[in-house]
Amino acid sequence: NAGVTQTPKFRVLKTGQSMTLLCAQDMNHEYMYWYRQDPGMGLRLIHYSVGEGTTAKGEVPDGYNVSRLKKQNFLLGLESAAPSQTSVYFCASSFSTLAGGPNEQFFGPGTRLTVL
Amino acid sequence: TQLLEQSPQFLSIQEGENLTVYCNSSSVFSSLQWYRQEPGEGPVLLVTVVTGGEVKKLKRLTFQFGDARKDSSLHITAAQPGDTGLYLCAGANTNAGKSTFGDGTTLTVKP
């Protein structure tokens, strides 16, 4: 199993450009997440999904959109990139917690995005 | 909004020393996870604790969940350079679908 994979690994954008980050998982997880990590600020949740076709806002959703058309994929889009979106982006997935299980998340290797 | 505060934020010690990292909240969690993140990589799950007062050991690492399930600690015995990394705690509640992460403790173990 590859676990959680992210594409691309690195990207440099100019202000105003758009791009899509792809996350894929092969563990049949129901839940998927997008985080950004900035120096000294830990992980901040952007958007998440508790199932195919559903998405929800996290704590820092502005400037980002997501889609979960297939259970194994979760896409993060930046419509008009800004320098403030320079960060490392992590995708994660987990099993459903509806049966009371813990929210153990499995993370991808990250995408390093620079917006000039 | 549930918050998790980790302390200390940075810790630099010599190989062989012991250390404890703390994760505190005013909120109750149904479970709490500890992750370790090495530079350039994503966080990796170390352990989950679910019962108040629970203690789990992973080789030289000891994890404890507070009796009231609001706090947790990570104790490392005889730290080694391979323990260097960012340690993150995360709390979750049943059916919430997401976790609250602390800002992490950056540990450096010098040989």
PDB file of C-alpha atoms in Angstrom:
ATOM      1  CA  ASN A   1       0.000   0.000   0.000  1.00  0.00           C
ATOM      2  CA  ALA A   2       1.222   3.501  -0.866  1.00  0.00           C
ATOM      3  CA  GLY A   3      -0.778   5.066   1.992  1.00  0.00           C
ATOM      4  CA  VAL A   4      -1.389   8.776   1.366  1.00  0.00           C
ATOM      5  CA  THR A   5       0.275  10.362  -1.633  1.00  0.00           C
ATOM      6  CA  GLN A   6       0.364  14.019  -2.655  1.00  0.00           C
ATOM      7  CA  THR A   7       1.019  15.625  -6.021  1.00  0.00           C
ATOM      8  CA  PRO A   8       3.062  17.747  -6.677  1.00  0.00           C
ATOM      9  CA  LYS A   9       5.839  17.740  -4.069  1.00  0.00           C
ATOM     10  CA  PHE A  10       6.993  21.278  -4.860  1.00  0.00           C
ATOM     11  CA  ARG A  11       5.454  24.190  -6.734  1.00  0.00           C
ATOM     12  CA  VAL A  12       6.222  27.858  -7.300  1.00  0.00           C
ATOM     13  CA  LEU A  13       3.382  30.133  -8.383  1.00  0.00           C
ATOM     14  CA  LYS A  14       3.075  33.775  -9.228  1.00  0.00           C
ATOM     15  CA  THR A  15       0.454  35.878  -7.461  1.00  0.00           C
ATOM     16  CA  GLY A  16      -2.921  35.394  -9.109  1.00  0.00           C
ATOM     17  CA  GLN A  17      -2.176  32.013 -10.669  1.00  0.00           C
ATOM     18  CA  SER A  18      -4.325  29.006  -9.891  1.00  0.00           C
ATOM     19  CA  MET A  19      -3.430  25.421  -9.112  1.00  0.00           C
ATOM     20  CA  THR A  20      -4.829  22.166  -7.781  1.00  0.00           C
ATOM     21  CA  LEU A  21      -3.172  19.888  -5.251  1.00  0.00           C
ATOM     22  CA  LEU A  22      -4.083  16.228  -5.454  1.00  0.00           C
ATOM     23  CA  CYS A  23      -4.279  13.834  -2.531  1.00  0.00           C
ATOM     24  CA  ALA A  24      -4.880  10.118  -2.949  1.00  0.00           C
ATOM     25  CA  GLN A  25      -5.252   7.344  -0.365  1.00  0.00           C
ATOM     26  CA  ASP A  26      -5.498   3.602  -0.849  1.00  0.00           C
ATOM     27  CA  MET A  27      -6.630   2.641   2.669  1.00  0.00           C
ATOM     28  CA  ASN A  28     -10.388   2.924   2.011  1.00  0.00           C
ATOM     29  CA  HIS A  29     -10.625   5.739   4.567  1.00  0.00           C
ATOM     30  CA  GLU A  30     -13.868   7.667   4.846  1.00  0.00           C
ATOM     31  CA  TYR A  31     -12.398  10.902   6.138  1.00  0.00           C
ATOM     32  CA  MET A  32      -9.859  13.143   4.403  1.00  0.00           C
ATOM     33  CA  TYR A  33      -8.262  16.432   5.437  1.00  0.00           C
ATOM     34  CA  TRP A  34      -6.200  19.310   4.098  1.00  0.00           C
ATOM     35  CA  TYR A  35      -3.876  21.210   6.461  1.00  0.00           C
ATOM     36  CA  ARG A  36      -1.343  23.950   6.065  1.00  0.00           C
ATOM     37  CA  GLN A  37       1.739  24.174   8.248  1.00  0.00           C
ATOM     38  CA  ASP A  38       3.618  27.406   8.771  1.00  0.00           C
ATOM     39  CA  PRO A  39       6.708  27.874  10.969  1.00  0.00           C
ATOM     40  CA  GLY A  40       5.757  27.909  14.635  1.00  0.00           C
ATOM     41  CA  MET A  41       2.020  27.510  13.960  1.00  0.00           C
ATOM     42  CA  GLY A  42       1.507  23.766  13.905  1.00  0.00           C
ATOM     43  CA  LEU A  43      -1.173  22.297  11.639  1.00  0.00           C
ATOM     44  CA  ARG A  44      -4.189  24.366  10.676  1.00  0.00           C
ATOM     45  CA  LEU A  45      -7.193  22.649   9.130  1.00  0.00           C
ATOM     46  CA  ILE A  46      -8.293  24.141   5.807  1.00  0.00           C
ATOM     47  CA  HIS A  47     -11.113  21.849   4.696  1.00  0.00           C
ATOM     48  CA  TYR A  48     -12.132  18.293   5.388  1.00  0.00           C
ATOM     49  CA  SER A  49     -14.469  15.609   4.103  1.00  0.00           C
ATOM     50  CA  VAL A  50     -16.327  12.880   5.973  1.00  0.00           C
ATOM     51  CA  GLY A  51     -17.333  11.014   2.847  1.00  0.00           C
ATOM     52  CA  GLU A  52     -17.466  10.981  -0.929  1.00  0.00           C
ATOM     53  CA  GLY A  53     -19.316  14.013  -2.209  1.00  0.00           C
ATOM     54  CA  THR A  54     -19.183  15.902   1.106  1.00  0.00           C
ATOM     55  CA  THR A  55     -16.887  18.695   2.254  1.00  0.00           C
ATOM     56  CA  ALA A  56     -16.736  21.034   5.240  1.00  0.00           C
ATOM     57  CA  LYS A  57     -14.777  24.128   6.224  1.00  0.00           C
ATOM     58  CA  GLY A  58     -11.962  23.988   8.721  1.00  0.00           C
ATOM     59  CA  GLU A  59     -10.431  26.880  10.627  1.00  0.00           C
ATOM     60  CA  VAL A  60      -8.687  28.615   7.681  1.00  0.00           C
ATOM     61  CA  PRO A  61     -10.823  27.955   4.544  1.00  0.00           C
ATOM     62  CA  ASP A  62     -10.651  31.367   2.845  1.00  0.00           C
ATOM     63  CA  GLY A  63      -8.940  31.345  -0.541  1.00  0.00           C
ATOM     64  CA  TYR A  64      -9.247  27.562  -0.955  1.00  0.00           C
ATOM     65  CA  ASN A  65     -11.803  25.206  -2.442  1.00  0.00           C
ATOM     66  CA  VAL A  66     -11.988  21.408  -2.285  1.00  0.00           C
ATOM     67  CA  SER A  67     -13.731  18.529  -3.978  1.00  0.00           C
ATOM     68  CA  ARG A  68     -14.195  14.856  -3.072  1.00  0.00           C
ATOM     69  CA  LEU A  69     -15.676  13.285  -6.201  1.00  0.00           C
ATOM     70  CA  LYS A  70     -14.115   9.898  -5.474  1.00  0.00           C
ATOM     71  CA  LYS A  71     -13.620   8.303  -2.072  1.00  0.00           C
ATOM     72  CA  GLN A  72      -9.894   7.888  -2.582  1.00  0.00           C
ATOM     73  CA  ASN A  73      -9.159  11.425  -3.818  1.00  0.00           C
ATOM     74  CA  PHE A  74      -9.357  14.851  -2.204  1.00  0.00           C
ATOM     75  CA  LEU A  75      -8.442  17.908  -4.269  1.00  0.00           C
ATOM     76  CA  LEU A  76      -7.410  21.304  -2.918  1.00  0.00           C
ATOM     77  CA  GLY A  77      -7.707  24.278  -5.245  1.00  0.00           C
ATOM     78  CA  LEU A  78      -6.256  27.756  -5.087  1.00  0.00           C
ATOM     79  CA  GLU A  79      -8.174  29.975  -7.527  1.00  0.00           C
ATOM     80  CA  SER A  80      -5.987  33.078  -7.218  1.00  0.00           C
ATOM     81  CA  ALA A  81      -2.809  32.437  -5.263  1.00  0.00           C
ATOM     82  CA  ALA A  82      -1.496  35.023  -2.812  1.00  0.00           C
ATOM     83  CA  PRO A  83       1.910  35.250  -1.065  1.00  0.00           C
ATOM     84  CA  SER A  84       0.115  34.550   2.239  1.00  0.00           C
ATOM     85  CA  GLN A  85      -0.625  31.066   0.906  1.00  0.00           C
ATOM     86  CA  THR A  86       3.065  30.196   0.825  1.00  0.00           C
ATOM     87  CA  SER A  87       3.192  27.175   3.111  1.00  0.00           C
ATOM     88  CA  VAL A  88       3.590  23.435   3.362  1.00  0.00           C
ATOM     89  CA  TYR A  89       0.328  21.624   2.671  1.00  0.00           C
ATOM     90  CA  PHE A  90      -0.431  18.226   4.162  1.00  0.00           C
ATOM     91  CA  CYS A  91      -3.207  15.847   3.295  1.00  0.00           C
ATOM     92  CA  ALA A  92      -4.381  13.227   5.768  1.00  0.00           C
ATOM     93  CA  SER A  93      -6.989  10.484   5.939  1.00  0.00           C
ATOM     94  CA  SER A  94      -8.641   8.406   8.635  1.00  0.00           C
ATOM     95  CA  PHE A  95     -11.323   5.808   9.214  1.00  0.00           C
ATOM     96  CA  SER A  96     -14.784   6.971  10.141  1.00  0.00           C
ATOM     97  CA  THR A  97     -15.310   7.705  13.848  1.00  0.00           C
ATOM     98  CA  LEU A  98     -19.071   7.184  13.767  1.00  0.00           C
ATOM     99  CA  ALA A  99     -18.688   3.914  15.681  1.00  0.00           C
ATOM    100  CA  GLY A 100     -16.789   5.764  18.403  1.00  0.00           C
ATOM    101  CA  GLY A 101     -13.282   4.984  17.250  1.00  0.00           C
ATOM    102  CA  PRO A 102     -10.403   7.467  17.605  1.00  0.00           C
ATOM    103  CA  ASN A 103      -9.541   9.945  14.858  1.00  0.00           C
ATOM    104  CA  GLU A 104      -6.151   8.471  13.952  1.00  0.00           C
ATOM    105  CA  GLN A 105      -4.889  10.298  10.902  1.00  0.00           C
ATOM    106  CA  PHE A 106      -2.385   9.163   8.302  1.00  0.00           C
ATOM    107  CA  PHE A 107      -0.488  11.947   6.568  1.00  0.00           C
ATOM    108  CA  GLY A 108       1.025  12.396   3.149  1.00  0.00           C
ATOM    109  CA  PRO A 109       4.575  13.720   2.599  1.00  0.00           C
ATOM    110  CA  GLY A 110       3.459  17.298   1.957  1.00  0.00           C
ATOM    111  CA  THR A 111       3.498  19.827  -0.873  1.00  0.00           C
ATOM    112  CA  ARG A 112       5.803  22.811  -0.541  1.00  0.00           C
ATOM    113  CA  LEU A 113       4.165  25.801  -2.213  1.00  0.00           C
ATOM    114  CA  THR A 114       5.778  29.185  -2.750  1.00  0.00           C
ATOM    115  CA  VAL A 115       3.749  32.109  -4.080  1.00  0.00           C
ATOM    116  CA  LEU A 116       5.826  34.982  -5.396  1.00  0.00           C
TER     117      LEU A 116
ATOM    118  CA  THR B   1     -13.384  26.221  19.946  1.00  0.00           C
ATOM    119  CA  GLN B   2     -11.284  23.554  21.602  1.00  0.00           C
ATOM    120  CA  LEU B   3      -7.627  24.470  22.093  1.00  0.00           C
ATOM    121  CA  LEU B   4      -4.614  22.327  22.922  1.00  0.00           C
ATOM    122  CA  GLU B   5      -1.544  23.988  24.389  1.00  0.00           C
ATOM    123  CA  GLN B   6       1.786  22.220  24.218  1.00  0.00           C
ATOM    124  CA  SER B   7       4.809  22.995  26.361  1.00  0.00           C
ATOM    125  CA  PRO B   8       7.595  23.591  26.056  1.00  0.00           C
ATOM    126  CA  GLN B   9       7.586  24.931  22.501  1.00  0.00           C
ATOM    127  CA  PHE B  10      11.298  24.132  22.057  1.00  0.00           C
ATOM    128  CA  LEU B  11      13.528  21.710  23.910  1.00  0.00           C
ATOM    129  CA  SER B  12      17.220  21.058  23.332  1.00  0.00           C
ATOM    130  CA  ILE B  13      18.912  18.366  25.403  1.00  0.00           C
ATOM    131  CA  GLN B  14      21.940  16.086  25.415  1.00  0.00           C
ATOM    132  CA  GLU B  15      21.773  12.433  24.489  1.00  0.00           C
ATOM    133  CA  GLY B  16      20.903  10.308  27.511  1.00  0.00           C
ATOM    134  CA  GLU B  17      18.770  12.908  29.298  1.00  0.00           C
ATOM    135  CA  ASN B  18      15.115  12.427  30.185  1.00  0.00           C
ATOM    136  CA  LEU B  19      12.367  14.829  29.180  1.00  0.00           C
ATOM    137  CA  THR B  20       8.637  15.402  29.453  1.00  0.00           C
ATOM    138  CA  VAL B  21       6.377  17.220  27.018  1.00  0.00           C
ATOM    139  CA  TYR B  22       2.923  18.430  28.031  1.00  0.00           C
ATOM    140  CA  CYS B  23      -0.358  18.837  26.180  1.00  0.00           C
ATOM    141  CA  ASN B  24      -3.096  20.734  28.041  1.00  0.00           C
ATOM    142  CA  SER B  25      -6.651  21.815  27.368  1.00  0.00           C
ATOM    143  CA  SER B  26      -9.696  23.095  29.225  1.00  0.00           C
ATOM    144  CA  SER B  27     -11.830  20.768  27.083  1.00  0.00           C
ATOM    145  CA  VAL B  28     -12.511  17.060  27.468  1.00  0.00           C
ATOM    146  CA  PHE B  29     -11.535  14.775  24.607  1.00  0.00           C
ATOM    147  CA  SER B  30     -12.733  11.246  23.893  1.00  0.00           C
ATOM    148  CA  SER B  31      -9.298  10.344  22.563  1.00  0.00           C
ATOM    149  CA  LEU B  32      -5.910  11.944  22.174  1.00  0.00           C
ATOM    150  CA  GLN B  33      -3.168  11.138  19.690  1.00  0.00           C
ATOM    151  CA  TRP B  34       0.560  11.876  19.702  1.00  0.00           C
ATOM    152  CA  TYR B  35       2.413  12.265  16.412  1.00  0.00           C
ATOM    153  CA  ARG B  36       6.083  12.790  15.537  1.00  0.00           C
ATOM    154  CA  GLN B  37       7.134  14.766  12.489  1.00  0.00           C
ATOM    155  CA  GLU B  38      10.653  14.713  11.089  1.00  0.00           C
ATOM    156  CA  PRO B  39      11.943  17.559   8.894  1.00  0.00           C
ATOM    157  CA  GLY B  40      10.564  17.415   5.364  1.00  0.00           C
ATOM    158  CA  GLU B  41       8.028  14.711   6.146  1.00  0.00           C
ATOM    159  CA  GLY B  42       4.432  14.386   7.286  1.00  0.00           C
ATOM    160  CA  PRO B  43       3.457  13.591  10.892  1.00  0.00           C
ATOM    161  CA  VAL B  44       3.437   9.925  11.875  1.00  0.00           C
ATOM    162  CA  LEU B  45       1.091   8.541  14.505  1.00  0.00           C
ATOM    163  CA  LEU B  46       2.855   7.292  17.665  1.00  0.00           C
ATOM    164  CA  VAL B  47      -0.003   6.394  19.983  1.00  0.00           C
ATOM    165  CA  THR B  48      -3.679   6.886  20.863  1.00  0.00           C
ATOM    166  CA  VAL B  49      -4.976   7.128  24.423  1.00  0.00           C
ATOM    167  CA  VAL B  50      -8.689   6.911  25.151  1.00  0.00           C
ATOM    168  CA  THR B  51      -9.230   6.172  28.849  1.00  0.00           C
ATOM    169  CA  GLY B  52      -8.691   8.686  31.666  1.00  0.00           C
ATOM    170  CA  GLY B  53      -5.493   7.811  33.528  1.00  0.00           C
ATOM    171  CA  GLU B  54      -4.318   5.482  30.770  1.00  0.00           C
ATOM    172  CA  VAL B  55      -0.583   4.924  30.411  1.00  0.00           C
ATOM    173  CA  LYS B  56       0.974   3.496  27.249  1.00  0.00           C
ATOM    174  CA  LYS B  57       4.607   2.679  26.629  1.00  0.00           C
ATOM    175  CA  LEU B  58       6.396   2.572  23.304  1.00  0.00           C
ATOM    176  CA  LYS B  59       9.999   1.490  24.002  1.00  0.00           C
ATOM    177  CA  ARG B  60      11.546   4.553  25.747  1.00  0.00           C
ATOM    178  CA  LEU B  61       8.429   6.699  25.301  1.00  0.00           C
ATOM    179  CA  THR B  62       5.687   6.785  27.942  1.00  0.00           C
ATOM    180  CA  PHE B  63       2.361   8.440  27.209  1.00  0.00           C
ATOM    181  CA  GLN B  64      -0.234   9.313  29.835  1.00  0.00           C
ATOM    182  CA  PHE B  65      -3.802  10.573  29.468  1.00  0.00           C
ATOM    183  CA  GLY B  66      -5.052  12.744  32.333  1.00  0.00           C
ATOM    184  CA  ASP B  67      -7.756  11.387  34.620  1.00  0.00           C
ATOM    185  CA  ALA B  68     -10.214  14.010  33.366  1.00  0.00           C
ATOM    186  CA  ARG B  69      -9.178  13.442  29.714  1.00  0.00           C
ATOM    187  CA  LYS B  70      -8.188  17.097  29.328  1.00  0.00           C
ATOM    188  CA  ASP B  71      -4.424  16.718  29.263  1.00  0.00           C
ATOM    189  CA  SER B  72      -1.632  14.355  28.326  1.00  0.00           C
ATOM    190  CA  SER B  73       2.098  13.981  28.723  1.00  0.00           C
ATOM    191  CA  LEU B  74       4.893  12.328  26.793  1.00  0.00           C
ATOM    192  CA  HIS B  75       7.986  11.226  28.712  1.00  0.00           C
ATOM    193  CA  ILE B  76      11.137  10.106  26.927  1.00  0.00           C
ATOM    194  CA  THR B  77      13.770   8.198  28.859  1.00  0.00           C
ATOM    195  CA  ALA B  78      17.420   8.356  27.818  1.00  0.00           C
ATOM    196  CA  ALA B  79      16.780  10.462  24.724  1.00  0.00           C
ATOM    197  CA  GLN B  80      18.685   9.641  21.543  1.00  0.00           C
ATOM    198  CA  PRO B  81      19.458  11.808  18.481  1.00  0.00           C
ATOM    199  CA  GLY B  82      16.912   9.741  16.565  1.00  0.00           C
ATOM    200  CA  ASP B  83      14.189  11.172  18.832  1.00  0.00           C
ATOM    201  CA  THR B  84      14.761  14.611  17.300  1.00  0.00           C
ATOM    202  CA  GLY B  85      11.623  15.996  15.689  1.00  0.00           C
ATOM    203  CA  LEU B  86       8.380  17.887  16.165  1.00  0.00           C
ATOM    204  CA  TYR B  87       5.970  16.221  18.599  1.00  0.00           C
ATOM    205  CA  LEU B  88       2.302  17.031  18.076  1.00  0.00           C
ATOM    206  CA  CYS B  89      -0.683  16.149  20.225  1.00  0.00           C
ATOM    207  CA  ALA B  90      -4.194  16.051  18.808  1.00  0.00           C
ATOM    208  CA  GLY B  91      -7.530  15.687  20.568  1.00  0.00           C
ATOM    209  CA  ALA B  92     -10.741  14.382  19.097  1.00  0.00           C
ATOM    210  CA  ASN B  93     -14.315  13.827  20.144  1.00  0.00           C
ATOM    211  CA  THR B  94     -16.564  11.014  18.992  1.00  0.00           C
ATOM    212  CA  ASN B  95     -18.336  11.760  15.720  1.00  0.00           C
ATOM    213  CA  ALA B  96     -16.673  15.191  15.320  1.00  0.00           C
ATOM    214  CA  GLY B  97     -14.900  13.957  12.208  1.00  0.00           C
ATOM    215  CA  LYS B  98     -11.810  16.022  12.901  1.00  0.00           C
ATOM    216  CA  SER B  99      -9.110  16.669  15.482  1.00  0.00           C
ATOM    217  CA  THR B 100      -7.687  19.705  17.222  1.00  0.00           C
ATOM    218  CA  PHE B 101      -3.894  19.870  16.989  1.00  0.00           C
ATOM    219  CA  GLY B 102      -1.495  21.567  19.360  1.00  0.00           C
ATOM    220  CA  ASP B 103       1.279  23.767  17.958  1.00  0.00           C
ATOM    221  CA  GLY B 104       3.890  21.149  18.784  1.00  0.00           C
ATOM    222  CA  THR B 105       7.124  20.782  20.721  1.00  0.00           C
ATOM    223  CA  THR B 106      10.351  20.862  18.711  1.00  0.00           C
ATOM    224  CA  LEU B 107      12.840  18.472  20.315  1.00  0.00           C
ATOM    225  CA  THR B 108      16.542  18.453  19.498  1.00  0.00           C
ATOM    226  CA  VAL B 109      18.713  15.742  21.018  1.00  0.00           C
ATOM    227  CA  LYS B 110      22.421  16.471  20.670  1.00  0.00           C
ATOM    228  CA  PRO B 111      24.910  13.596  20.499  1.00  0.00           C
TER     229      PRO B 111
END
